[in-house]
PDB file of C-alpha atoms and ligand atoms in Angstrom:
ATOM      1  CA  UNK O 181     -41.108  30.269 -26.163  1.00 78.00           C
ATOM      2  CA  UNK O 182     -40.864  26.946 -27.376  1.00 87.00           C
ATOM      3  CA  UNK O 183     -37.184  26.167 -29.933  1.00 94.00           C
ATOM      4  CA  UNK O 184     -36.156  23.244 -31.596  1.00 93.00           C
ATOM      5  CA  UNK O 185     -32.110  22.793 -29.997  1.00 93.00           C
ATOM      6  CA  UNK O 186     -31.021  22.194 -33.207  1.00 97.00           C
ATOM      7  CA  UNK O 187     -26.471  21.563 -32.486  1.00 97.00           C
ATOM      8  CA  UNK O 188     -25.303  24.555 -32.451  1.00 98.00           C
ATOM      9  CA  UNK O 189     -28.930  26.820 -32.521  1.00 98.00           C
ATOM     10  CA  UNK O 190     -32.171  27.142 -30.949  1.00 97.00           C
ATOM     11  CA  UNK O 191     -35.066  27.211 -33.322  1.00 97.00           C
ATOM     12  CA  UNK O 192     -38.254  29.236 -32.786  1.00 96.00           C
ATOM     13  CA  UNK O 193     -41.087  26.108 -33.036  1.00 96.00           C
ATOM     14  CA  UNK O 194     -43.118  29.371 -34.421  1.00 95.00           C
ATOM     15  CA  UNK O 195     -42.373  29.191 -38.084  1.00 97.00           C
ATOM     16  CA  UNK O 196     -41.564  26.688 -40.981  1.00 98.00           C
ATOM     17  CA  UNK O 197     -37.575  26.510 -41.178  1.00 98.00           C
ATOM     18  CA  UNK O 198     -36.229  26.574 -44.574  1.00 98.00           C
ATOM     19  CA  UNK O 199     -33.475  23.831 -45.877  1.00 98.00           C
ATOM     20  CA  UNK O 200     -31.962  24.181 -48.727  1.00 98.00           C
ATOM     21  CA  UNK O 201     -29.935  21.309 -50.520  1.00 97.00           C
ATOM     22  CA  UNK O 202     -26.376  22.043 -51.310  1.00 97.00           C
ATOM     23  CA  UNK O 203     -25.542  19.266 -53.206  1.00 92.00           C
ATOM     24  CA  UNK O 204     -22.256  18.380 -53.491  1.00 90.00           C
ATOM     25  CA  UNK O 205     -21.905  16.753 -56.240  1.00 81.00           C
ATOM     26  CA  UNK O 206     -19.396  17.148 -59.091  1.00 72.00           C
ATOM     27  CA  UNK O 207     -21.315  15.939 -61.594  1.00 65.00           C
ATOM     28  CA  UNK O 208     -21.577  18.457 -63.956  1.00 56.00           C
ATOM     29  CA  UNK O 209     -17.670  19.047 -62.977  1.00 57.00           C
ATOM     30  CA  UNK O 210     -15.828  16.385 -65.366  1.00 55.00           C
ATOM     31  CA  UNK O 211     -13.005  19.283 -66.735  1.00 59.00           C
ATOM     32  CA  UNK O 212     -13.107  21.754 -64.268  1.00 65.00           C
ATOM     33  CA  UNK O 213     -12.475  18.632 -61.369  1.00 73.00           C
ATOM     34  CA  UNK O 214     -12.808  18.343 -57.460  1.00 76.00           C
ATOM     35  CA  UNK O 215     -11.498  22.734 -56.933  1.00 80.00           C
ATOM     36  CA  UNK O 216     -14.300  23.999 -59.215  1.00 85.00           C
ATOM     37  CA  UNK O 217     -17.351  21.563 -57.644  1.00 85.00           C
ATOM     38  CA  UNK O 218     -15.799  23.183 -54.066  1.00 90.00           C
ATOM     39  CA  UNK O 219     -15.594  26.441 -55.352  1.00 91.00           C
ATOM     40  CA  UNK O 220     -18.794  26.693 -57.505  1.00 91.00           C
ATOM     41  CA  UNK O 221     -20.526  24.948 -54.028  1.00 94.00           C
ATOM     42  CA  UNK O 222     -19.399  27.930 -50.932  1.00 96.00           C
ATOM     43  CA  UNK O 223     -20.776  29.999 -54.395  1.00 96.00           C
ATOM     44  CA  UNK O 224     -24.312  28.510 -54.284  1.00 96.00           C
ATOM     45  CA  UNK O 225     -23.849  28.478 -50.458  1.00 98.00           C
ATOM     46  CA  UNK O 226     -23.533  31.825 -50.019  1.00 97.00           C
ATOM     47  CA  UNK O 227     -25.913  33.020 -52.459  1.00 98.00           C
ATOM     48  CA  UNK O 228     -29.112  30.549 -50.011  1.00 98.00           C
ATOM     49  CA  UNK O 229     -27.699  31.820 -47.413  1.00 98.00           C
ATOM     50  CA  UNK O 230     -27.900  35.220 -48.940  1.00 98.00           C
ATOM     51  CA  UNK O 231     -31.555  34.152 -50.201  1.00 98.00           C
ATOM     52  CA  UNK O 232     -32.850  33.089 -46.353  1.00 98.00           C
ATOM     53  CA  UNK O 233     -31.468  29.531 -45.763  1.00 98.00           C
ATOM     54  CA  UNK O 234     -32.303  28.334 -42.080  1.00 98.00           C
ATOM     55  CA  UNK O 235     -29.706  25.318 -43.122  1.00 98.00           C
ATOM     56  CA  UNK O 236     -28.040  24.231 -45.073  1.00 98.00           C
ATOM     57  CA  UNK O 237     -28.271  20.391 -46.234  1.00 98.00           C
ATOM     58  CA  UNK O 238     -24.781  19.104 -48.037  1.00 97.00           C
ATOM     59  CA  UNK O 239     -25.048  15.994 -50.348  1.00 95.00           C
ATOM     60  CA  UNK O 240     -22.132  13.765 -52.128  1.00 92.00           C
ATOM     61  CA  UNK O 241     -24.179  11.401 -52.702  1.00 86.00           C
ATOM     62  CA  UNK O 242     -27.001  11.636 -55.633  1.00 76.00           C
ATOM     63  CA  UNK O 243     -29.522   9.155 -53.776  1.00 67.00           C
ATOM     64  CA  UNK O 244     -32.179   9.538 -56.805  1.00 68.00           C
ATOM     65  CA  UNK O 245     -33.791   6.384 -57.563  1.00 68.00           C
ATOM     66  CA  UNK O 246     -30.877   3.453 -60.211  1.00 70.00           C
ATOM     67  CA  UNK O 247     -28.189   6.349 -58.347  1.00 74.00           C
ATOM     68  CA  UNK O 248     -24.997   4.366 -58.192  1.00 80.00           C
ATOM     69  CA  UNK O 249     -22.851   4.392 -54.535  1.00 86.00           C
ATOM     70  CA  UNK O 250     -20.555   6.654 -54.111  1.00 91.00           C
ATOM     71  CA  UNK O 251     -16.976   4.957 -52.581  1.00 94.00           C
ATOM     72  CA  UNK O 252     -16.551   5.839 -48.861  1.00 95.00           C
ATOM     73  CA  UNK O 253     -12.744   8.332 -49.697  1.00 95.00           C
ATOM     74  CA  UNK O 254     -15.092  10.242 -52.595  1.00 93.00           C
ATOM     75  CA  UNK O 255     -17.881  10.980 -50.842  1.00 94.00           C
ATOM     76  CA  UNK O 256     -15.263  11.852 -47.695  1.00 96.00           C
ATOM     77  CA  UNK O 257     -13.562  13.817 -50.447  1.00 93.00           C
ATOM     78  CA  UNK O 258     -16.505  16.461 -51.949  1.00 92.00           C
ATOM     79  CA  UNK O 259     -17.923  17.143 -48.206  1.00 95.00           C
ATOM     80  CA  UNK O 260     -14.825  17.057 -45.447  1.00 96.00           C
ATOM     81  CA  UNK O 261     -13.811  20.966 -47.159  1.00 95.00           C
ATOM     82  CA  UNK O 262     -17.265  22.070 -47.891  1.00 96.00           C
ATOM     83  CA  UNK O 263     -17.926  21.493 -44.280  1.00 97.00           C
ATOM     84  CA  UNK O 264     -14.513  23.256 -42.524  1.00 97.00           C
ATOM     85  CA  UNK O 265     -15.689  26.101 -45.317  1.00 96.00           C
ATOM     86  CA  UNK O 266     -19.575  26.317 -44.587  1.00 97.00           C
ATOM     87  CA  UNK O 267     -19.063  26.079 -40.846  1.00 96.00           C
ATOM     88  CA  UNK O 268     -18.649  28.997 -39.216  1.00 95.00           C
ATOM     89  CA  UNK O 269     -21.256  30.482 -42.505  1.00 95.00           C
ATOM     90  CA  UNK O 270     -23.144  31.405 -38.953  1.00 96.00           C
ATOM     91  CA  UNK O 271     -26.456  29.952 -40.402  1.00 98.00           C
ATOM     92  CA  UNK O 272     -25.999  25.778 -38.978  1.00 98.00           C
ATOM     93  CA  UNK O 273     -25.106  23.024 -41.887  1.00 98.00           C
ATOM     94  CA  UNK O 274     -26.638  19.403 -42.584  1.00 98.00           C
ATOM     95  CA  UNK O 275     -24.516  16.492 -43.677  1.00 98.00           C
ATOM     96  CA  UNK O 276     -26.925  14.565 -46.302  1.00 97.00           C
ATOM     97  CA  UNK O 277     -24.999  10.635 -45.748  1.00 97.00           C
ATOM     98  CA  UNK O 278     -26.430   7.456 -44.617  1.00 96.00           C
ATOM     99  CA  UNK O 279     -22.442   5.919 -44.402  1.00 97.00           C
ATOM    100  CA  UNK O 280     -21.415   6.024 -40.288  1.00 98.00           C
ATOM    101  CA  UNK O 281     -17.467   7.178 -41.139  1.00 98.00           C
ATOM    102  CA  UNK O 282     -18.747  10.350 -43.304  1.00 98.00           C
ATOM    103  CA  UNK O 283     -21.333  11.206 -39.531  1.00 98.00           C
ATOM    104  CA  UNK O 284     -17.919  11.063 -37.415  1.00 98.00           C
ATOM    105  CA  UNK O 285     -16.162  12.624 -39.593  1.00 98.00           C
ATOM    106  CA  UNK O 286     -19.510  15.462 -39.925  1.00 98.00           C
ATOM    107  CA  UNK O 287     -19.783  15.401 -36.522  1.00 98.00           C
ATOM    108  CA  UNK O 288     -15.809  15.850 -35.352  1.00 97.00           C
ATOM    109  CA  UNK O 289     -16.830  18.983 -37.671  1.00 96.00           C
ATOM    110  CA  UNK O 290     -19.291  20.130 -35.312  1.00 95.00           C
ATOM    111  CA  UNK O 291     -22.433  19.838 -38.510  1.00 98.00           C
ATOM    112  CA  UNK O 292     -26.202  21.013 -36.824  1.00 98.00           C
ATOM    113  CA  UNK O 293     -28.026  17.996 -37.948  1.00 98.00           C
ATOM    114  CA  UNK O 294     -26.513  14.205 -39.885  1.00 98.00           C
ATOM    115  CA  UNK O 295     -29.570  14.040 -42.145  1.00 98.00           C
ATOM    116  CA  UNK O 296     -29.160   9.512 -42.748  1.00 97.00           C
ATOM    117  CA  UNK O 297     -31.541   8.544 -45.906  1.00 96.00           C
ATOM    118  CA  UNK O 298     -31.181   5.618 -44.134  1.00 96.00           C
ATOM    119  CA  UNK O 299     -32.392   6.062 -40.231  1.00 98.00           C
ATOM    120  CA  UNK O 300     -29.448   5.075 -39.121  1.00 98.00           C
ATOM    121  CA  UNK O 301     -29.407   1.092 -39.586  1.00 98.00           C
ATOM    122  CA  UNK O 302     -26.499   1.273 -40.818  1.00 97.00           C
ATOM    123  CA  UNK O 303     -23.477  -1.141 -38.672  1.00 98.00           C
ATOM    124  CA  UNK O 304     -22.223   2.235 -36.162  1.00 98.00           C
ATOM    125  CA  UNK O 305     -23.899   4.599 -36.841  1.00 98.00           C
ATOM    126  CA  UNK O 306     -26.238   5.193 -33.831  1.00 98.00           C
ATOM    127  CA  UNK O 307     -22.916   5.364 -32.665  1.00 98.00           C
ATOM    128  CA  UNK O 308     -21.179   7.828 -35.107  1.00 98.00           C
ATOM    129  CA  UNK O 309     -23.877  10.557 -33.490  1.00 98.00           C
ATOM    130  CA  UNK O 310     -24.550   8.727 -30.052  1.00 98.00           C
ATOM    131  CA  UNK O 311     -21.470  10.929 -28.189  1.00 97.00           C
ATOM    132  CA  UNK O 312     -22.675  14.353 -30.034  1.00 97.00           C
ATOM    133  CA  UNK O 313     -25.940  16.945 -29.983  1.00 97.00           C
ATOM    134  CA  UNK O 314     -26.375  16.649 -33.176  1.00 98.00           C
ATOM    135  CA  UNK O 315     -30.045  16.673 -34.064  1.00 98.00           C
ATOM    136  CA  UNK O 316     -30.964  13.736 -36.419  1.00 98.00           C
ATOM    137  CA  UNK O 317     -32.971  12.997 -39.488  1.00 98.00           C
ATOM    138  CA  UNK O 318     -34.206   9.909 -39.617  1.00 98.00           C
ATOM    139  CA  UNK O 319     -36.464   9.207 -43.583  1.00 98.00           C
ATOM    140  CA  UNK O 320     -37.844   6.799 -43.962  1.00 97.00           C
ATOM    141  CA  UNK O 321     -37.064   3.902 -47.143  1.00 95.00           C
ATOM    142  CA  UNK O 322     -38.075   1.181 -48.411  1.00 94.00           C
ATOM    143  CA  UNK O 323     -35.227  -1.512 -49.737  1.00 81.00           C
ATOM    144  CA  UNK O 324     -31.815   1.644 -50.852  1.00 77.00           C
ATOM    145  CA  UNK O 325     -31.823   3.752 -53.595  1.00 73.00           C
ATOM    146  CA  UNK O 326     -31.248   1.378 -56.291  1.00 75.00           C
ATOM    147  CA  UNK O 327     -33.638  -1.067 -55.345  1.00 75.00           C
ATOM    148  CA  UNK O 328     -36.618   1.674 -54.015  1.00 70.00           C
ATOM    149  CA  UNK O 329     -38.702   3.244 -57.447  1.00 75.00           C
ATOM    150  CA  UNK O 330     -38.457  -1.321 -58.558  1.00 79.00           C
ATOM    151  CA  UNK O 331     -43.320  -1.295 -57.509  1.00 83.00           C
ATOM    152  CA  UNK O 332     -43.013  -0.758 -54.198  1.00 89.00           C
ATOM    153  CA  UNK O 333     -45.813  -2.320 -51.961  1.00 92.00           C
ATOM    154  CA  UNK O 334     -47.704  -1.307 -48.759  1.00 96.00           C
ATOM    155  CA  UNK O 335     -50.638  -2.410 -47.131  1.00 96.00           C
ATOM    156  CA  UNK O 336     -51.245   0.857 -45.402  1.00 98.00           C
ATOM    157  CA  UNK O 337     -48.191   3.230 -46.714  1.00 98.00           C
ATOM    158  CA  UNK O 338     -48.825   5.342 -43.546  1.00 98.00           C
ATOM    159  CA  UNK O 339     -49.173   2.863 -41.629  1.00 98.00           C
ATOM    160  CA  UNK O 340     -46.000   0.677 -42.684  1.00 98.00           C
ATOM    161  CA  UNK O 341     -43.612   4.096 -42.622  1.00 98.00           C
ATOM    162  CA  UNK O 342     -45.056   5.715 -38.914  1.00 98.00           C
ATOM    163  CA  UNK O 343     -43.723   1.894 -37.918  1.00 98.00           C
ATOM    164  CA  UNK O 344     -40.563   1.978 -39.554  1.00 98.00           C
ATOM    165  CA  UNK O 345     -40.314   5.241 -38.127  1.00 98.00           C
ATOM    166  CA  UNK O 346     -40.766   4.908 -34.136  1.00 98.00           C
ATOM    167  CA  UNK O 347     -39.221   1.420 -34.337  1.00 98.00           C
ATOM    168  CA  UNK O 348     -36.024   2.884 -35.400  1.00 98.00           C
ATOM    169  CA  UNK O 349     -37.187   6.828 -32.157  1.00 98.00           C
ATOM    170  CA  UNK O 350     -36.793   3.153 -30.252  1.00 98.00           C
ATOM    171  CA  UNK O 351     -34.271   2.241 -31.318  1.00 98.00           C
ATOM    172  CA  UNK O 352     -32.024   5.718 -31.536  1.00 98.00           C
ATOM    173  CA  UNK O 353     -33.218   6.146 -28.002  1.00 98.00           C
ATOM    174  CA  UNK O 354     -32.868   3.434 -25.906  1.00 98.00           C
ATOM    175  CA  UNK O 355     -29.035   3.634 -27.346  1.00 98.00           C
ATOM    176  CA  UNK O 356     -28.994   6.942 -25.028  1.00 98.00           C
ATOM    177  CA  UNK O 357     -30.033   9.602 -27.651  1.00 98.00           C
ATOM    178  CA  UNK O 358     -32.182  12.534 -26.607  1.00 97.00           C
ATOM    179  CA  UNK O 359     -36.082  12.127 -28.320  1.00 97.00           C
ATOM    180  CA  UNK O 360     -34.908  16.239 -28.324  1.00 97.00           C
ATOM    181  CA  UNK O 361     -32.672  15.703 -31.086  1.00 98.00           C
ATOM    182  CA  UNK O 362     -34.912  13.658 -33.186  1.00 98.00           C
ATOM    183  CA  UNK O 363     -36.321  15.087 -36.508  1.00 98.00           C
ATOM    184  CA  UNK O 364     -38.955  12.235 -39.094  1.00 98.00           C
ATOM    185  CA  UNK O 365     -39.137  12.114 -42.670  1.00 98.00           C
ATOM    186  CA  UNK O 366     -41.523   9.597 -44.186  1.00 98.00           C
ATOM    187  CA  UNK O 367     -39.542   9.936 -47.564  1.00 98.00           C
ATOM    188  CA  UNK O 368     -40.767  11.407 -50.325  1.00 98.00           C
ATOM    189  CA  UNK O 369     -39.735   9.293 -53.392  1.00 95.00           C
ATOM    190  CA  UNK O 370     -38.135   6.666 -51.566  1.00 94.00           C
ATOM    191  CA  UNK O 371     -39.554   3.711 -52.993  1.00 94.00           C
ATOM    192  CA  UNK O 372     -42.903   5.921 -52.828  1.00 96.00           C
ATOM    193  CA  UNK O 373     -46.079   5.922 -55.772  1.00 96.00           C
ATOM    194  CA  UNK O 374     -47.742   8.760 -56.617  1.00 97.00           C
ATOM    195  CA  UNK O 375     -50.479   7.847 -54.427  1.00 97.00           C
ATOM    196  CA  UNK O 376     -47.799   6.883 -52.006  1.00 97.00           C
ATOM    197  CA  UNK O 377     -46.306  10.497 -51.095  1.00 98.00           C
ATOM    198  CA  UNK O 378     -49.753  12.143 -51.349  1.00 98.00           C
ATOM    199  CA  UNK O 379     -50.705   9.217 -48.546  1.00 98.00           C
ATOM    200  CA  UNK O 380     -47.554  10.092 -45.943  1.00 98.00           C
ATOM    201  CA  UNK O 381     -47.671  14.540 -47.287  1.00 98.00           C
ATOM    202  CA  UNK O 382     -51.696  14.508 -45.607  1.00 98.00           C
ATOM    203  CA  UNK O 383     -50.422  11.508 -42.994  1.00 98.00           C
ATOM    204  CA  UNK O 384     -48.020  15.111 -41.538  1.00 98.00           C
ATOM    205  CA  UNK O 385     -49.744  16.029 -38.854  1.00 98.00           C
ATOM    206  CA  UNK O 386     -50.649  12.201 -37.131  1.00 98.00           C
ATOM    207  CA  UNK O 387     -47.469  11.121 -37.742  1.00 98.00           C
ATOM    208  CA  UNK O 388     -45.930  13.627 -35.661  1.00 98.00           C
ATOM    209  CA  UNK O 389     -49.338  13.566 -32.926  1.00 98.00           C
ATOM    210  CA  UNK O 390     -48.418   9.637 -33.208  1.00 98.00           C
ATOM    211  CA  UNK O 391     -44.607   9.704 -33.091  1.00 98.00           C
ATOM    212  CA  UNK O 392     -44.123  13.193 -30.056  1.00 98.00           C
ATOM    213  CA  UNK O 393     -40.789  14.583 -33.339  1.00 98.00           C
ATOM    214  CA  UNK O 394     -41.173  16.639 -35.243  1.00 98.00           C
ATOM    215  CA  UNK O 395     -41.563  17.039 -39.769  1.00 98.00           C
ATOM    216  CA  UNK O 396     -38.961  17.212 -42.323  1.00 98.00           C
ATOM    217  CA  UNK O 397     -41.150  17.309 -45.558  1.00 98.00           C
ATOM    218  CA  UNK O 398     -38.569  17.224 -48.926  1.00 98.00           C
ATOM    219  CA  UNK O 399     -40.531  17.551 -52.087  1.00 98.00           C
ATOM    220  CA  UNK O 400     -38.792  19.857 -53.900  1.00 98.00           C
ATOM    221  CA  UNK O 401     -38.462  18.203 -58.089  1.00 97.00           C
ATOM    222  CA  UNK O 402     -39.983  15.530 -57.707  1.00 97.00           C
ATOM    223  CA  UNK O 403     -41.793  13.419 -59.546  1.00 96.00           C
ATOM    224  CA  UNK O 404     -44.457  13.689 -57.078  1.00 98.00           C
ATOM    225  CA  UNK O 405     -44.779  17.042 -58.367  1.00 98.00           C
ATOM    226  CA  UNK O 406     -44.508  15.894 -61.274  1.00 98.00           C
ATOM    227  CA  UNK O 407     -47.012  13.734 -61.354  1.00 98.00           C
ATOM    228  CA  UNK O 408     -49.737  16.263 -61.026  1.00 98.00           C
ATOM    229  CA  UNK O 409     -48.258  19.253 -63.270  1.00 98.00           C
ATOM    230  CA  UNK O 410     -46.737  17.352 -65.673  1.00 98.00           C
ATOM    231  CA  UNK O 411     -43.801  19.461 -65.917  1.00 98.00           C
ATOM    232  CA  UNK O 412     -40.170  18.088 -66.426  1.00 97.00           C
ATOM    233  CA  UNK O 413     -37.329  18.384 -63.628  1.00 96.00           C
ATOM    234  CA  UNK O 414     -36.906  22.135 -64.533  1.00 96.00           C
ATOM    235  CA  UNK O 415     -40.322  23.720 -64.776  1.00 98.00           C
ATOM    236  CA  UNK O 416     -41.077  22.089 -61.256  1.00 98.00           C
ATOM    237  CA  UNK O 417     -40.111  25.781 -59.711  1.00 98.00           C
ATOM    238  CA  UNK O 418     -44.519  26.907 -58.285  1.00 98.00           C
ATOM    239  CA  UNK O 419     -45.618  22.906 -57.853  1.00 98.00           C
ATOM    240  CA  UNK O 420     -42.290  22.846 -55.390  1.00 98.00           C
ATOM    241  CA  UNK O 421     -43.515  25.731 -53.788  1.00 98.00           C
ATOM    242  CA  UNK O 422     -46.883  24.862 -53.402  1.00 98.00           C
ATOM    243  CA  UNK O 423     -46.174  21.296 -52.618  1.00 98.00           C
ATOM    244  CA  UNK O 424     -43.524  23.018 -49.119  1.00 98.00           C
ATOM    245  CA  UNK O 425     -46.211  25.023 -48.175  1.00 98.00           C
ATOM    246  CA  UNK O 426     -49.257  21.914 -48.016  1.00 98.00           C
ATOM    247  CA  UNK O 427     -45.677  20.372 -46.542  1.00 98.00           C
ATOM    248  CA  UNK O 428     -46.217  22.736 -43.571  1.00 98.00           C
ATOM    249  CA  UNK O 429     -49.939  23.489 -43.485  1.00 98.00           C
ATOM    250  CA  UNK O 430     -49.448  19.577 -42.761  1.00 98.00           C
ATOM    251  CA  UNK O 431     -47.463  20.081 -40.358  1.00 98.00           C
ATOM    252  CA  UNK O 432     -44.017  19.956 -41.332  1.00 98.00           C
ATOM    253  CA  UNK O 433     -40.962  21.864 -39.112  1.00 98.00           C
ATOM    254  CA  UNK O 434     -38.639  22.018 -42.015  1.00 98.00           C
ATOM    255  CA  UNK O 435     -38.732  21.694 -45.590  1.00 98.00           C
ATOM    256  CA  UNK O 436     -36.440  20.502 -47.360  1.00 98.00           C
ATOM    257  CA  UNK O 437     -35.582  22.576 -50.435  1.00 98.00           C
ATOM    258  CA  UNK O 438     -33.525  23.602 -53.737  1.00 98.00           C
ATOM    259  CA  UNK O 439     -35.417  26.956 -54.857  1.00 98.00           C
ATOM    260  CA  UNK O 440     -34.441  28.707 -51.278  1.00 98.00           C
ATOM    261  CA  UNK O 441     -35.551  32.291 -52.253  1.00 98.00           C
ATOM    262  CA  UNK O 442     -39.048  31.740 -53.704  1.00 98.00           C
ATOM    263  CA  UNK O 443     -40.011  29.191 -50.374  1.00 98.00           C
ATOM    264  CA  UNK O 444     -38.838  31.912 -48.291  1.00 98.00           C
ATOM    265  CA  UNK O 445     -40.947  33.862 -50.171  1.00 98.00           C
ATOM    266  CA  UNK O 446     -44.069  31.939 -50.137  1.00 98.00           C
ATOM    267  CA  UNK O 447     -43.428  31.074 -46.352  1.00 98.00           C
ATOM    268  CA  UNK O 448     -43.391  34.349 -45.631  1.00 98.00           C
ATOM    269  CA  UNK O 449     -46.999  35.202 -46.878  1.00 97.00           C
ATOM    270  CA  UNK O 450     -47.374  32.186 -45.245  1.00 95.00           C
ATOM    271  CA  UNK O 451     -46.563  33.140 -42.643  1.00 94.00           C
ATOM    272  CA  UNK O 452     -48.250  36.393 -42.608  1.00 96.00           C
ATOM    273  CA  UNK O 453     -52.021  35.567 -43.527  1.00 94.00           C
ATOM    274  CA  UNK O 454     -51.132  32.703 -40.381  1.00 86.00           C
TER     275      UNK O 454
HETATM  276  C1  7PJ G 194     -34.838  13.932 -49.113  1.00 93.63           C
HETATM  277  C2  7PJ G 194     -33.086  13.412 -48.376  1.00 93.63           C
HETATM  278  C3  7PJ G 194     -35.900  13.143 -47.876  1.00 93.63           C
HETATM  279  C4  7PJ G 194     -34.518  14.248 -46.522  1.00 93.63           C
HETATM  280  C5  7PJ G 194     -32.103  13.590 -50.604  1.00 93.63           C
HETATM  281  C6  7PJ G 194     -34.127  14.725 -53.867  1.00 93.63           C
HETATM  282  C7  7PJ G 194     -33.226  12.998 -53.312  1.00 93.63           C
HETATM  283  N1  7PJ G 194     -32.890  13.803 -47.141  1.00 93.63           N
HETATM  284  N2  7PJ G 194     -32.116  13.200 -49.188  1.00 93.63           N
HETATM  285  N3  7PJ G 194     -35.965  13.583 -46.348  1.00 93.63           N
HETATM  286  N4  7PJ G 194     -33.724  12.967 -50.254  1.00 93.63           N
HETATM  287  N5  7PJ G 194     -34.669  14.877 -44.843  1.00 93.63           N
HETATM  288  O1  7PJ G 194     -33.936  15.606 -52.751  1.00 93.63           O
HETATM  289  O2  7PJ G 194     -34.496  15.089 -55.194  1.00 93.63           O
HETATM  290  O3  7PJ G 194     -36.633  13.647 -48.723  1.00 93.63           O
HETATM  291  S1  7PJ G 194     -31.921  13.865 -51.617  1.00 93.63           S
END
């Protein structure tokens, strides 16, 4: 049976996997401080595991448009305790970072995926992950989180994002990284208009066929959901489930979501009807 090698795990290719978003940013814990934030994140992780998440994606920096960057030491302080607390939870652990130093520490701690919104372009990023067996998610982003939503422009968004990902795959494999470790992600909302996002969503299978690498899709609660439903971020659950199913219909093998229980149920019914 074909499988995705994923760090310590082998995942079946016969169903889509659910990646639960685990926020390690203590934004709402300015009073309770670091331990309250850690405690909350672990409780949230345990809930997502009960809800059926295959992978937990730990992120220590909010990469929403316009978000200020987090210093390295602060990101390590947020992310590392969570990795250590969760690495033996039985599910795969991913770390959402573009900083090579964080990648290095995460790899040493034995995580199963490094998820880089910057596509491993930072100096030292490739070296940080090369000599491990963790999966690598290579995402496309136009410019950077501070500037990316300022009038994104493409002649042909699908062709340009595919070409970017092809170039990153070539660079990573030339550095000696096994292609089987790689995942691609068009980066919904990262320097794209609503039209760009839906063009990319619809082109999922074409990108997978062209690049020969499986696809991860993250559109949970994003503005592309809000643009179609007219709903604010706290009312985007149903829209996000629709988006997750659409992504899977268009070839995604991992969906990155906030609402694990609901997405797992939707995908189970989807799978049963397949
Ligand atoms: C993504 C991500 C995504 C991958 C974020 C948010 C913004 N990593 N990290 N793909 N988005 N691979 O969740 O709204 O789309 S942070």
